[in-house]
Coordinates of C-alpha atoms in Angstrom, one line a residue:
Chain A
X1 CA 0.1 -0.1 -0.3
X2 CA 1.0 3.9 0.5
X3 CA 4.5 3.9 1.9
X4 CA 3.8 5.3 6.2
X5 CA 6.8 8.4 4.7
X6 CA 7.2 10.5 2.2
X7 CA 10.9 10.2 0.7
X8 CA 11.1 14.0 0.6
X9 CA 13.6 15.2 3.0
X10 CA 11.4 17.5 5.4
X11 CA 9.0 15.4 5.9
X12 CA 11.9 13.1 6.3
X13 CA 12.8 15.6 9.1
X14 CA 9.4 16.5 10.6
X15 CA 8.9 13.1 11.0
X16 CA 12.4 11.2 12.5
X17 CA 11.5 13.9 15.8
X18 CA 7.2 14.1 15.5
X19 CA 6.1 10.4 13.9
X20 CA 3.1 12.5 12.2
X21 CA 2.9 10.8 9.1
X22 CA 3.4 7.1 9.9
X23 CA 1.0 7.7 12.5
X24 CA -1.9 9.3 10.2
X25 CA -1.4 5.9 7.9
X26 CA -1.4 4.1 11.1
X27 CA -4.5 5.4 12.5
X28 CA -6.2 7.1 9.0
X29 CA -5.0 5.6 5.8
X30 CA -3.9 1.7 6.2
X31 CA -5.8 1.4 9.5
X32 CA -7.5 -1.9 9.2
X33 CA -11.2 -2.0 9.6
X34 CA -13.4 -4.2 9.5
X35 CA -14.5 -5.1 6.3
X36 CA -18.1 -5.1 7.4
X37 CA -19.4 -2.1 8.6
X38 CA -22.8 -0.5 7.8
X39 CA -24.1 2.4 8.3
X40 CA -24.7 2.3 11.6
X41 CA -20.7 2.9 12.0
X42 CA -20.7 6.0 10.4
X43 CA -22.3 7.9 13.3
X44 CA -19.2 8.7 15.0
X45 CA -17.3 10.5 13.0
X46 CA -20.4 12.6 12.5
X47 CA -20.5 13.0 15.9
X48 CA -16.7 14.0 15.5
X49 CA -17.7 16.2 12.5
X50 CA -20.4 18.0 14.8
X51 CA -18.5 18.4 17.7
X52 CA -15.7 20.3 15.3
X53 CA -18.5 22.9 13.3
X54 CA -20.0 23.3 17.3
X55 CA -16.8 24.8 18.3
X56 CA -16.1 26.7 15.2
X57 CA -19.0 28.5 14.8
X58 CA -19.4 28.9 18.6
X59 CA -16.2 30.7 18.6
X60 CA -17.7 33.2 16.2
X61 CA -20.5 33.8 18.3
X62 CA -18.2 34.8 21.1
X63 CA -16.9 37.5 19.3
X64 CA -20.2 39.6 19.9
X65 CA -22.3 38.2 21.9
X66 CA -22.3 40.2 25.4
X67 CA -22.4 37.8 28.6
X68 CA -24.2 40.4 30.5
X69 CA -28.1 40.0 32.3
X70 CA -29.0 43.3 30.8
X71 CA -26.8 42.9 27.4
X72 CA -27.2 38.8 26.1
X73 CA -30.3 39.4 25.1
X74 CA -29.9 42.2 23.1
X75 CA -26.8 40.5 21.9
X76 CA -28.1 37.8 20.6
X77 CA -30.3 39.9 18.6
X78 CA -26.9 41.7 17.5
X79 CA -25.9 38.6 15.7
X80 CA -28.9 38.2 14.4
X81 CA -29.7 41.7 12.5
X82 CA -26.0 43.4 12.8
X83 CA -23.3 40.6 12.3
X84 CA -22.5 40.1 8.5
X85 CA -23.7 36.1 8.5
X86 CA -24.7 36.0 11.9
X87 CA -27.9 34.9 11.4
X88 CA -26.4 32.1 9.4
X89 CA -23.7 31.2 12.5
X90 CA -25.7 31.4 15.0
X91 CA -28.7 29.2 13.5
X92 CA -26.1 26.1 12.6
X93 CA -25.3 26.6 16.2
X94 CA -28.6 26.3 17.5
X95 CA -29.1 23.6 15.6
X96 CA -26.2 22.1 14.9
X97 CA -26.8 21.4 19.0
X98 CA -29.7 19.1 18.3
X99 CA -28.2 17.3 14.6
X100 CA -25.2 16.6 17.2
X101 CA -28.0 14.9 19.7
X102 CA -29.9 13.1 17.3
X103 CA -26.4 11.7 15.6
X104 CA -24.9 10.8 18.8
X105 CA -28.3 8.8 20.5
X106 CA -28.0 7.0 17.0
X107 CA -24.4 6.4 17.4
X108 CA -25.8 5.1 21.2
X109 CA -28.1 2.9 20.7
X110 CA -26.0 1.8 18.2
X111 CA -23.7 0.3 20.6
X112 CA -27.2 -1.2 21.8
X113 CA -27.8 -3.0 19.2
X114 CA -24.2 -4.2 17.9
X115 CA -23.2 -5.2 22.2
X116 CA -20.0 -2.6 21.2
X117 CA -20.1 -2.3 25.2
X118 CA -18.8 -5.0 25.6
X119 CA -15.8 -6.8 26.7
X120 CA -12.5 -5.8 26.0
X121 CA -15.0 -2.6 25.3
X122 CA -16.1 -1.1 28.7
X123 CA -13.6 2.0 29.2
X124 CA -14.4 2.8 25.6
X125 CA -18.1 2.7 26.3
X126 CA -17.6 4.6 29.4
X127 CA -16.3 7.4 27.7
X128 CA -18.5 7.6 25.4
X129 CA -21.1 8.0 28.7
X130 CA -18.9 10.7 30.4
X131 CA -18.7 12.4 26.9
X132 CA -23.0 12.9 26.7
X133 CA -22.9 13.9 30.2
X134 CA -20.7 16.6 29.3
X135 CA -22.1 17.2 26.2
X136 CA -26.0 17.5 28.4
X137 CA -24.5 20.7 30.6
X138 CA -22.6 22.6 27.5
X139 CA -25.9 22.2 25.8
X140 CA -27.8 22.8 28.9
X141 CA -25.8 25.7 29.2
X142 CA -25.4 28.0 26.0
X143 CA -29.6 27.2 26.2
X144 CA -29.3 29.2 28.8
X145 CA -26.8 32.2 27.7
X146 CA -29.0 33.6 24.6
X147 CA -31.1 34.7 28.1
X148 CA -34.9 34.2 26.9
X149 CA -37.8 33.4 29.0
X150 CA -37.1 29.8 28.6
X151 CA -33.2 30.1 29.0
X152 CA -33.9 32.1 32.2
X153 CA -36.7 29.4 34.0
X154 CA -34.3 26.0 32.4
X155 CA -31.8 27.4 34.4
X156 CA -34.0 28.3 37.4
X157 CA -35.6 24.9 37.2
X158 CA -32.1 22.8 36.5
X159 CA -30.2 24.3 39.2
X160 CA -32.7 23.6 41.7
X161 CA -32.6 20.5 41.5
X162 CA -29.4 20.5 43.4
X163 CA -31.5 21.9 46.1
X164 CA -32.7 18.6 45.9
X165 CA -29.9 16.9 48.1
X166 CA -29.9 17.0 51.6
X167 CA -28.7 18.4 54.5
X168 CA -26.7 20.7 51.9
X169 CA -29.0 21.0 49.0
X170 CA -29.6 25.1 49.5
X171 CA -26.5 26.2 50.4
X172 CA -24.8 24.4 46.6
X173 CA -27.7 25.0 44.5
X174 CA -26.7 29.7 46.5
X175 CA -23.4 28.6 45.0
X176 CA -24.1 27.8 42.2
X177 CA -26.5 30.9 41.3
X178 CA -23.9 33.2 42.7
X179 CA -26.6 35.1 44.7
X180 CA -30.3 34.2 45.9
X181 CA -31.4 33.6 42.9
X182 CA -30.8 32.7 38.6
X183 CA -29.6 36.2 37.7
X184 CA -26.3 37.7 36.1
X185 CA -23.5 36.2 38.3
X186 CA -25.8 33.0 36.8
X187 CA -25.2 33.5 33.3
X188 CA -21.4 34.6 33.5
X189 CA -20.9 31.5 34.6
X190 CA -22.6 29.7 32.7
X191 CA -21.0 31.7 29.7
X192 CA -17.2 30.3 30.6
X193 CA -18.3 26.6 31.7
X194 CA -20.0 26.5 28.3
X195 CA -17.1 28.1 26.4
X196 CA -14.7 25.6 29.0
X197 CA -16.9 22.0 27.9
X198 CA -16.2 21.7 24.0
X199 CA -12.3 21.4 24.5
X200 CA -12.8 18.9 27.5
X201 CA -15.7 17.3 25.3
X202 CA -12.8 16.9 23.0
X203 CA -10.4 16.2 25.5
X204 CA -12.1 12.7 26.3
X205 CA -13.5 12.4 23.2
X206 CA -9.1 11.8 22.4
X207 CA -9.0 9.1 25.2
X208 CA -12.2 7.5 23.9
X209 CA -10.5 6.9 20.1
X210 CA -7.4 5.6 21.8
X211 CA -9.5 2.7 23.8
X212 CA -11.3 2.4 20.4
X213 CA -7.9 2.2 17.5
X214 CA -6.0 -0.1 21.0
X215 CA -9.7 -2.8 20.1
X216 CA -10.5 -1.8 17.0
X217 CA -14.2 -1.2 15.6
X218 CA -16.7 -4.0 16.9
X219 CA -19.0 -4.8 13.5
X220 CA -22.7 -5.9 12.4
X221 CA -21.0 -9.7 13.6
X222 CA -20.0 -8.3 16.8
X223 CA -17.1 -11.4 16.3
X224 CA -13.4 -10.8 16.8
X225 CA -11.3 -9.6 14.2
X226 CA -8.9 -13.3 13.7
X227 CA -7.0 -12.1 10.6
X228 CA -6.0 -9.5 7.9
X229 CA -8.9 -10.6 5.7
X230 CA -11.0 -9.8 7.9
X231 CA -10.7 -6.1 7.1
X232 CA -10.0 -3.6 4.8
X233 CA -7.6 0.0 5.3
X234 CA -10.0 3.1 6.6
X235 CA -8.3 5.0 3.3
X236 CA -9.9 4.9 0.9
X237 CA -13.1 2.8 2.2
X238 CA -14.1 4.1 4.5
X239 CA -13.3 7.8 4.8
X240 CA -15.0 7.7 0.9
X241 CA -18.4 6.1 3.4
X242 CA -17.8 8.7 5.8
X243 CA -17.6 11.4 3.5
X244 CA -21.6 10.1 2.4
X245 CA -22.7 9.9 5.6
X246 CA -21.3 13.5 6.0
X247 CA -23.1 14.7 3.0
X248 CA -26.6 13.1 3.6
X249 CA -26.3 14.7 7.6
X250 CA -25.4 17.9 6.0
X251 CA -28.1 18.2 4.3
X252 CA -30.3 17.9 6.7
X253 CA -28.2 19.7 9.2
X254 CA -29.0 23.3 6.1
X255 CA -32.4 22.0 5.7
X256 CA -33.2 22.5 9.4
X257 CA -31.0 25.9 9.3
X258 CA -31.8 27.4 6.2
X259 CA -36.1 26.9 5.7
X260 CA -36.7 26.0 9.7
X261 CA -34.7 27.2 12.4
X262 CA -36.4 27.9 13.8
X263 CA -39.0 25.1 14.6
X264 CA -36.8 22.9 16.9
X265 CA -37.1 26.1 19.3
X266 CA -40.1 27.4 21.6
X267 CA -41.5 31.1 21.2
X268 CA -41.0 32.2 23.8
X269 CA -37.5 32.4 24.2
X270 CA -37.9 35.0 21.9
X271 CA -38.9 36.8 24.9
X272 CA -36.9 38.8 27.4
X273 CA -35.8 36.3 31.2
X274 CA -38.6 38.1 33.1
X275 CA -38.1 36.5 37.1
X276 CA -41.0 37.7 38.4
X277 CA -42.7 35.2 36.2
X278 CA -43.1 31.4 34.4
X279 CA -44.1 30.8 31.4
X280 CA -47.1 28.6 30.9
X281 CA -45.6 25.8 30.2
X282 CA -41.8 25.1 30.6
X283 CA -40.4 22.8 28.7
X284 CA -36.8 21.5 27.5
X285 CA -35.0 20.6 23.8
X286 CA -36.1 17.4 22.7
X287 CA -33.2 16.1 23.3
X288 CA -34.3 16.3 27.0
X289 CA -37.9 15.1 27.0
X290 CA -36.7 12.2 28.2
X291 CA -35.2 12.4 30.9
X292 CA -37.6 15.4 31.6
X293 CA -40.4 12.8 31.8
X294 CA -38.7 10.0 33.9
X295 CA -37.9 13.6 36.5
X296 CA -41.6 14.1 36.8
X297 CA -42.6 10.9 36.6
X298 CA -41.1 10.5 40.4
X299 CA -43.6 12.4 42.6
X300 CA -41.2 13.0 44.8
X301 CA -38.7 16.0 44.0
X302 CA -35.2 13.6 45.3
X303 CA -36.5 10.4 44.0
X304 CA -37.4 12.7 40.6
X305 CA -33.7 14.5 40.5
X306 CA -32.3 10.7 41.2
X307 CA -34.5 9.0 38.6
X308 CA -33.6 11.1 36.3
X309 CA -29.3 11.2 36.9
X310 CA -30.1 7.1 37.6
X311 CA -31.1 6.8 34.1
X312 CA -28.2 7.8 32.6
X313 CA -26.0 6.6 35.0
X314 CA -27.3 3.2 34.6
X315 CA -25.8 3.2 31.8
X316 CA -22.0 2.8 32.6
X317 CA -23.0 -0.6 35.0
X318 CA -24.2 -1.8 31.8
X319 CA -21.5 -4.1 30.6
X320 CA -21.8 -6.1 34.2
X321 CA -26.0 -6.3 33.5
X322 CA -25.9 -7.5 30.5
X323 CA -24.7 -11.5 30.8
X324 CA -25.0 -13.1 27.0
X325 CA -21.4 -13.6 25.7
X326 CA -23.1 -12.8 22.3
X327 CA -22.8 -9.4 21.1
X328 CA -24.8 -8.7 18.4
X329 CA -28.3 -8.6 18.3
X330 CA -28.3 -10.3 14.7
X331 CA -28.2 -13.6 16.8
X332 CA -29.7 -12.7 19.5
X333 CA -33.3 -13.8 18.1
X334 CA -35.5 -13.0 22.2
X335 CA -32.6 -9.3 22.4
X336 CA -33.7 -8.0 19.4
X337 CA -37.3 -7.2 20.0
X338 CA -36.1 -6.1 23.4
X339 CA -34.2 -3.2 21.8
X340 CA -36.4 -2.5 19.6
X341 CA -39.8 -2.5 22.6
X342 CA -36.5 -0.4 24.5
X343 CA -37.0 2.3 21.8
X344 CA -40.3 2.7 21.5
X345 CA -40.0 3.3 25.3
X346 CA -37.2 5.9 25.1
X347 CA -40.1 8.2 22.3
X348 CA -42.6 7.1 24.4
X349 CA -40.7 8.9 27.0
X350 CA -40.1 11.6 25.1
X351 CA -43.8 12.0 24.0
X352 CA -44.7 12.4 28.0
X353 CA -42.1 14.6 28.4
X354 CA -43.7 17.3 25.9
X355 CA -46.8 17.6 27.5
X356 CA -48.4 19.0 30.6
X357 CA -48.4 16.0 33.3
X358 CA -51.8 15.8 33.0
X359 CA -54.8 12.9 32.8
X360 CA -53.0 10.4 31.0
X361 CA -49.9 11.0 31.0
X362 CA -49.5 10.8 34.5
X363 CA -49.8 6.5 34.1
X364 CA -47.3 6.4 30.7
X365 CA -44.8 8.6 32.0
X366 CA -44.3 6.4 35.3
X367 CA -45.3 2.8 32.9
X368 CA -42.5 4.4 30.5
X369 CA -39.9 5.0 33.1
X370 CA -40.8 1.9 34.8
X371 CA -40.1 -0.1 31.9
X372 CA -37.1 2.2 31.3
X373 CA -35.3 0.9 34.9
X374 CA -36.7 -2.2 33.9
X375 CA -34.9 -2.7 30.7
X376 CA -31.5 -2.7 32.6
X377 CA -32.3 -4.2 35.6
X378 CA -34.3 -7.6 34.3
X379 CA -36.0 -7.7 31.2
X380 CA -31.3 -7.6 29.6
X381 CA -29.8 -9.8 32.2
X382 CA -32.4 -12.3 32.0
X383 CA -32.2 -12.7 28.6
X384 CA -28.6 -13.1 28.1
X385 CA -29.8 -16.2 30.7
X386 CA -32.2 -17.7 28.7
X387 CA -32.0 -16.9 25.3
X388 CA -30.7 -19.6 23.2
X389 CA -28.4 -17.4 21.1
X390 CA -28.4 -18.7 16.9
X391 CA -25.1 -19.9 15.0
X392 CA -22.4 -16.9 15.0
X393 CA -20.4 -17.2 12.0
X394 CA -16.6 -18.0 13.1
X395 CA -14.8 -15.2 11.2
X396 CA -16.1 -11.6 9.4
X397 CA -14.3 -13.2 5.8
X398 CA -15.9 -16.0 5.6
X399 CA -19.6 -14.6 6.4
X400 CA -19.7 -11.6 4.4
X401 CA -17.3 -13.3 1.5
X402 CA -19.9 -16.5 0.7
X403 CA -22.4 -13.8 1.1
X404 CA -24.8 -15.3 3.6
X405 CA -26.1 -14.8 6.9
X406 CA -24.3 -10.8 7.1
X407 CA -25.1 -10.5 3.8
X408 CA -28.8 -7.9 4.2
X409 CA -27.8 -5.1 6.8
X410 CA -24.1 -5.1 5.8
X411 CA -25.1 -5.5 1.7
X412 CA -23.1 -2.0 0.9
X413 CA -20.0 -3.1 3.0
X414 CA -20.2 -6.9 2.2
X415 CA -19.9 -4.6 -1.5
X416 CA -17.2 -2.5 -0.7
X417 CA -15.6 -5.4 1.1
X418 CA -15.4 -8.4 -1.7
X419 CA -14.4 -6.1 -3.9
X420 CA -11.4 -4.7 -1.8
X421 CA -10.0 -9.0 -1.1
X422 CA -7.2 -8.8 -3.3
X423 CA -5.9 -5.3 -1.8
X424 CA -6.1 -6.7 1.5
X425 CA -4.8 -9.8 0.1
X426 CA -1.3 -8.4 -0.8
X427 CA -1.5 -6.6 2.7
X428 CA -1.4 -10.3 4.8
Chain B
X1 CA 18.1 11.1 44.9
X2 CA 19.0 7.0 43.0
X3 CA 23.5 8.2 43.2
X4 CA 23.1 8.8 47.1
X5 CA 22.6 5.2 47.6
X6 CA 23.5 5.0 50.6
X7 CA 25.6 1.3 52.5
X8 CA 23.5 -1.5 52.1
X9 CA 22.8 -2.2 55.4
X10 CA 21.7 1.5 56.8
X11 CA 18.9 1.3 54.1
X12 CA 16.8 -1.5 55.2
X13 CA 16.4 -0.2 58.8
X14 CA 16.6 3.8 59.7
X15 CA 17.4 5.0 56.3
X16 CA 13.7 3.3 54.9
X17 CA 12.0 4.9 58.0
X18 CA 13.7 8.2 57.6
X19 CA 12.5 8.3 53.7
X20 CA 9.4 7.1 54.7
X21 CA 8.4 9.8 57.0
X22 CA 10.0 12.4 54.5
X23 CA 7.3 11.0 51.9
X24 CA 4.8 11.0 54.1
X25 CA 5.2 14.5 55.6
X26 CA 6.4 15.9 52.2
X27 CA 2.6 14.4 51.2
X28 CA 0.8 16.2 54.0
X29 CA 1.8 19.0 52.9
X30 CA 0.9 18.6 49.1
X31 CA -3.2 17.8 50.3
X32 CA -2.9 21.2 52.2
X33 CA -0.8 22.8 50.1
X34 CA -3.8 21.5 47.1
X35 CA -6.8 22.8 49.9
X36 CA -5.5 25.9 50.5
X37 CA -5.4 27.1 46.6
X38 CA -9.4 24.0 45.6
X39 CA -11.2 26.0 48.8
X40 CA -10.3 29.7 47.4
X41 CA -11.4 29.3 44.2
X42 CA -14.5 27.1 45.0
X43 CA -15.8 30.3 47.2
X44 CA -15.1 32.7 44.2
X45 CA -18.3 31.1 43.3
X46 CA -20.4 32.4 46.2
X47 CA -22.8 35.5 45.9
X48 CA -20.3 38.1 46.5
X49 CA -20.7 41.5 48.7
X50 CA -22.7 43.1 47.2
X51 CA -24.9 40.7 45.5
X52 CA -25.7 40.0 49.7
X53 CA -25.8 43.7 49.7
X54 CA -29.1 44.2 48.2
X55 CA -30.2 42.5 51.2
X56 CA -33.8 44.4 52.0
X57 CA -36.8 45.9 50.9
X58 CA -39.5 48.3 52.1
X59 CA -43.3 47.7 50.6
X60 CA -46.4 50.5 51.1
X61 CA -49.2 48.4 52.3
X62 CA -51.9 50.8 52.0
X63 CA -52.7 50.5 48.0
X64 CA -53.2 46.8 48.6
X65 CA -57.0 46.0 48.5
X66 CA -58.4 43.5 50.5
X67 CA -58.1 40.0 48.4
X68 CA -55.7 41.6 46.1
X69 CA -51.9 40.6 46.1
X70 CA -48.7 42.6 44.8
X71 CA -46.0 40.8 43.9
X72 CA -42.2 42.2 45.1
X73 CA -39.0 41.6 43.8
X74 CA -36.4 41.3 46.6
X75 CA -33.0 39.3 46.6
X76 CA -33.7 39.1 42.6
X77 CA -37.1 36.6 43.2
X78 CA -40.3 37.5 43.5
X79 CA -42.0 37.5 47.1
X80 CA -45.4 37.5 47.2
X81 CA -47.9 39.6 49.6
X82 CA -52.2 39.3 50.1
X83 CA -54.3 41.0 51.5
X84 CA -56.1 37.8 52.3
X85 CA -60.3 37.9 52.9
X86 CA -62.3 36.9 56.1
X87 CA -63.1 33.7 54.0
X88 CA -59.4 32.5 52.9
X89 CA -58.1 33.3 56.5
X90 CA -61.2 30.6 58.3
X91 CA -59.9 28.4 55.5
X92 CA -55.5 28.6 56.7
X93 CA -56.8 28.5 59.7
X94 CA -59.2 25.9 59.5
X95 CA -57.2 23.2 58.2
X96 CA -55.6 20.3 60.4
X97 CA -51.6 20.4 61.1
X98 CA -52.4 16.1 59.8
X99 CA -53.7 16.7 56.4
X100 CA -50.8 19.0 55.6
X101 CA -47.3 17.5 54.9
X102 CA -44.9 20.2 56.1
X103 CA -47.2 21.1 59.0
X104 CA -46.9 24.9 59.9
X105 CA -49.8 26.7 62.2
X106 CA -51.1 29.6 60.3
X107 CA -51.1 32.1 62.9
X108 CA -46.6 31.6 62.8
X109 CA -46.3 32.5 59.6
X110 CA -48.6 35.1 59.0
X111 CA -49.0 36.4 63.3
X112 CA -51.1 39.5 61.8
X113 CA -53.7 37.6 59.8
X114 CA -54.7 39.4 57.1
X115 CA -50.9 39.6 55.9
X116 CA -49.9 36.4 54.7
X117 CA -45.8 37.7 53.2
X118 CA -44.5 34.3 51.4
X119 CA -41.8 33.7 48.3
X120 CA -43.1 33.3 45.3
X121 CA -40.8 30.1 43.9
X122 CA -41.8 26.4 44.6
X123 CA -40.0 24.6 46.6
X124 CA -40.2 22.1 43.6
X125 CA -37.6 23.7 41.1
X126 CA -37.9 26.7 41.6
X127 CA -40.9 28.5 39.5
X128 CA -43.2 30.9 40.6
X129 CA -46.7 29.4 41.8
X130 CA -49.5 31.8 39.5
X131 CA -52.7 32.6 41.4
X132 CA -51.6 36.2 42.5
X133 CA -53.0 38.1 39.9
X134 CA -56.8 38.4 39.3
X135 CA -58.4 35.1 36.8
X136 CA -55.7 33.1 37.6
X137 CA -55.5 29.1 38.7
X138 CA -55.3 29.3 41.7
X139 CA -54.7 25.6 42.3
X140 CA -57.4 23.5 44.7
X141 CA -56.9 24.5 48.0
X142 CA -57.3 28.5 46.7
X143 CA -53.9 29.5 47.5
X144 CA -51.2 29.3 44.7
X145 CA -50.0 27.2 42.1
X146 CA -47.6 25.8 40.2
X147 CA -47.6 24.9 36.4
X148 CA -44.4 23.6 36.1
X149 CA -45.1 20.2 37.4
X150 CA -48.1 20.7 39.6
X151 CA -48.0 21.9 43.1
X152 CA -50.8 23.5 44.7
X153 CA -50.3 25.6 47.4
X154 CA -53.3 26.8 50.1
X155 CA -54.5 30.2 51.2
X156 CA -51.6 30.2 53.8
X157 CA -49.2 29.3 51.7
X158 CA -48.9 25.6 52.5
X159 CA -47.6 23.1 49.8
X160 CA -51.0 20.8 50.2
X161 CA -50.9 18.8 46.6
X162 CA -47.9 18.3 44.3
X163 CA -44.2 17.3 43.9
X164 CA -43.3 20.7 46.3
X165 CA -42.0 18.8 49.3
X166 CA -42.4 22.2 51.1
X167 CA -44.5 24.9 52.2
X168 CA -43.7 28.6 50.5
X169 CA -40.7 29.9 52.9
X170 CA -41.7 33.4 55.1
X171 CA -39.3 35.6 54.7
X172 CA -38.3 37.8 58.0
X173 CA -40.3 41.2 58.4
X174 CA -40.8 43.9 59.8
X175 CA -43.7 45.9 61.2
X176 CA -42.5 49.3 60.4
X177 CA -46.3 50.9 61.1
X178 CA -49.3 49.6 60.0
X179 CA -48.9 50.1 56.7
X180 CA -45.3 50.2 56.0
X181 CA -43.2 46.8 55.7
X182 CA -39.6 46.0 55.4
X183 CA -38.8 42.6 54.3
X184 CA -35.8 41.4 54.9

């Protein structure tokens, strides 16, 4: 294949001091990836792209934004009306947050379906959960910055959750606010942290990728890479595939940015923050709705906050809750169904979270919250014990090159893999 | 350090103990220094002196008619001042302490029965409950109703139904004369 280090003398001078060329080759060009990755494997790189896009648009916005309780709201309007292309940067950043969560959620469910959290990828999985938590904190604090009505009351409700901590709760919440309510000091610290956290995310993404490249990608069959015949080089096969996915994602993101930039937002956030009046309906952004539903399902302040935190933290112990040794749901006839029931449950929670907790929404919220936890604590452990998995193929190349079992879902990857066969044969 | 290599006999006996002590002592000092640095960093986030200084607000009660509630701003958050009607006072005083989740007699919360002064911040997650304006929903107990997560407060500002854990807090206040009150 390609030579890791060019014969150019300047390049060699650099390589001797900092091995950028061999490193790039090892991790981006000749990097051996399973030959059967399907399109669900696009979402990691898409999430990485979204992080970069959020940082770039965010830095530009920060140059025009004023972090002050009296001026923040007006400075956002200044960005929208007076700053050249300011509207584009703000709409890209706001809709970009939604796109980022969308691809990360799909990435997460991909991991759940194909068992990507199982040994030896537990730490890789933990880093992903930490990234999700950091993303939530960043998104929440960013949402506060325009200082509209929803910004203010979201900040009030979320920070008040810490007041549920027994004994020290009130002290902690005053400390978070830097005052006796959400006010100017709160806004400025949120701004500082909102600028910081994406770079922390970047660092954790690096560890996430370090763990990934150490043990290599999982794949739709969920079996280990056993020989060179099971892999194809990352470039050009997956760089091209990722670029195609990027095109599709950008089409969707720009569709929102250009044609319906406010459809995911709340109109009332275009009204300036008023500490004396709570809007009639407080609703978080769509990507927090399922968690909001869990918070409200428990009719107790501390209990609701604990349940909401637990709903994410439970992902940390999932590798040990899942007792099945087979990774991919493709060979797990019962888990496959449980997975889709869980997906429906999460969507139902989001639907409940979007509605006022009255009438039927109360019991639907409680049932779906109950099932959310039952999935992890009862369904998944028991299925692993009683399910009889179907036959798992011997190796990736046998399954894929014969065009047998795996052909359906991995058709595109399989085709690419077949075409690559001679090339990787040379490698071995 | 490594090149100091003392004779082997003394290293295992006295030298080992001396080094252990130095490691412990240095570690303890390092730990204390870390705490000394982290402490002020955390403390900077507490309310600053100018925020703490905005402590009190005076309210003129003469213009508030019976049955009316006004909302004043104190420490950046709303305070409800309600001129209660005879019915509201009766309802608040009649409630038995057994049916309250945060039991507190009305006489303790409103020493001057016609004036109820409470912080207008729901003890659940901090929304401002409705019920101060004419036409607002006042919940099942005639006081306030929080639209965020459905907490009902009675005419003494006590929690009666919903997820909030406590009554609307009564701020410290004093009557300067019959119609002037200082909150804070």
